[in-house]
Every structure is written in structure tokens, then in C-alpha cells.
Amino acid sequence: MSDIPSDGGLTSVLDLGANVDVNARQLVQFAIMGAEARTPPAGDRPRIGLLNVGHEESKGHGVVREAHRMLRELPLNY
């Protein structure tokens, strides 16, 4: 996990290419671990994002599209 500056302070980024062959379930597990590792002030829920080649749901490869579908179903701030 690395923190990078952003307009809102710092943004934590997980799985920065260390894993070159992951499946959708593993990407979801990274999101859950990141949400647990970073609790913002005042008990707010951290915002979870998934990097992709565009914001349209049909873009990206199958693993990213499947992770997106799975993340939408979880009680995360995704």
C-alpha cells in the first residue's frame, strides 16, 4: 500500500503491479483489506475505487469487469 497526494489529502493505493496475474476475487479482497486498513477521521467509510481504462462498465478486461460487478454488491463505499 502506498499513499499519494490528492485534492482531499492522501489517497492509499493497493496492488501497485506487484501481482501480475490476479483474479476478480483477489481484487475484491484487496479492496476489503484496504477499507479495513484505512479508516478516515470521524468514522467515515473510506471510498473504494477500481482503476480501469475508462469509467464505462463495459471497458477493461474481464477480470476488472467481474471485480466491478462483485464490488457493487458489497457494503463498501464503492
Coordinates of C-alpha atoms in Angstrom, one line a residue:
M1 CA 0.0 0.0 0.0
S2 CA 1.3 3.5 -0.9
D3 CA -0.1 6.9 -0.1
I4 CA -0.1 9.5 -2.8
P5 CA -1.2 13.2 -2.5
S6 CA -4.6 14.1 -3.8
D7 CA -7.0 17.1 -3.5
G8 CA -8.6 15.6 -0.4
G9 CA -5.3 14.8 1.4
L10 CA -3.8 11.4 0.8
T11 CA -5.1 8.5 -1.4
S12 CA -4.0 5.0 -0.5
V13 CA -3.3 2.7 -3.5
L14 CA -3.1 -1.1 -3.1
D15 CA -1.7 -3.7 -5.5
L16 CA 0.6 -1.4 -7.5
G17 CA 1.5 -4.0 -10.0
A18 CA 3.2 -6.4 -7.6
N19 CA 0.7 -9.1 -8.6
V20 CA 0.6 -9.5 -12.4
D21 CA -1.9 -12.3 -12.5
V22 CA -4.8 -11.8 -10.2
N23 CA -8.5 -12.8 -10.4
A24 CA -11.6 -10.8 -9.7
R25 CA -12.0 -12.3 -6.2
Q26 CA -8.4 -11.3 -5.3
L27 CA -9.1 -7.7 -6.4
V28 CA -12.2 -7.6 -4.2
Q29 CA -10.1 -9.0 -1.3
F30 CA -7.6 -6.2 -1.8
A31 CA -10.5 -3.7 -1.7
I32 CA -11.8 -5.1 1.6
M33 CA -8.3 -5.2 3.2
G34 CA -7.8 -1.5 2.1
A35 CA -11.1 -0.5 3.5
E36 CA -10.2 -2.1 6.9
A37 CA -6.7 -0.7 6.9
R38 CA -7.7 2.9 6.3
T39 CA -10.5 4.3 8.5
P40 CA -10.8 8.1 7.8
P41 CA -11.3 10.6 10.6
A42 CA -14.8 10.8 12.2
G43 CA -15.5 7.2 11.4
D44 CA -16.3 7.9 7.8
R45 CA -16.1 4.9 5.5
P46 CA -13.1 5.0 3.1
R47 CA -14.0 5.4 -0.6
I48 CA -13.0 2.4 -2.7
G49 CA -12.2 2.6 -6.4
L50 CA -11.0 0.2 -9.1
L51 CA -8.6 1.5 -11.7
N52 CA -9.7 0.8 -15.2
V53 CA -9.2 2.1 -18.8
G54 CA -12.4 4.1 -18.6
H55 CA -15.5 4.8 -16.5
E56 CA -17.9 2.8 -18.6
E57 CA -18.8 -0.6 -17.2
S58 CA -18.1 -2.3 -20.5
K59 CA -14.4 -1.2 -20.6
G60 CA -11.4 -3.1 -19.4
H61 CA -10.6 -6.8 -19.4
G62 CA -12.9 -9.5 -17.9
V63 CA -11.2 -9.7 -14.5
V64 CA -11.7 -5.9 -13.9
R65 CA -15.3 -6.0 -15.1
E66 CA -16.1 -9.0 -12.8
A67 CA -14.4 -7.3 -9.9
H68 CA -16.5 -4.2 -10.5
R69 CA -19.7 -6.3 -10.5
M70 CA -18.7 -8.0 -7.3
L71 CA -17.7 -4.7 -5.6
R72 CA -21.1 -3.2 -6.3
E73 CA -22.8 -5.9 -4.3
L74 CA -20.7 -5.4 -1.2
P75 CA -21.4 -2.9 1.6
L76 CA -18.4 -0.9 0.7
N77 CA -18.2 2.8 -0.2
Y78 CA -17.5 1.8 -3.8

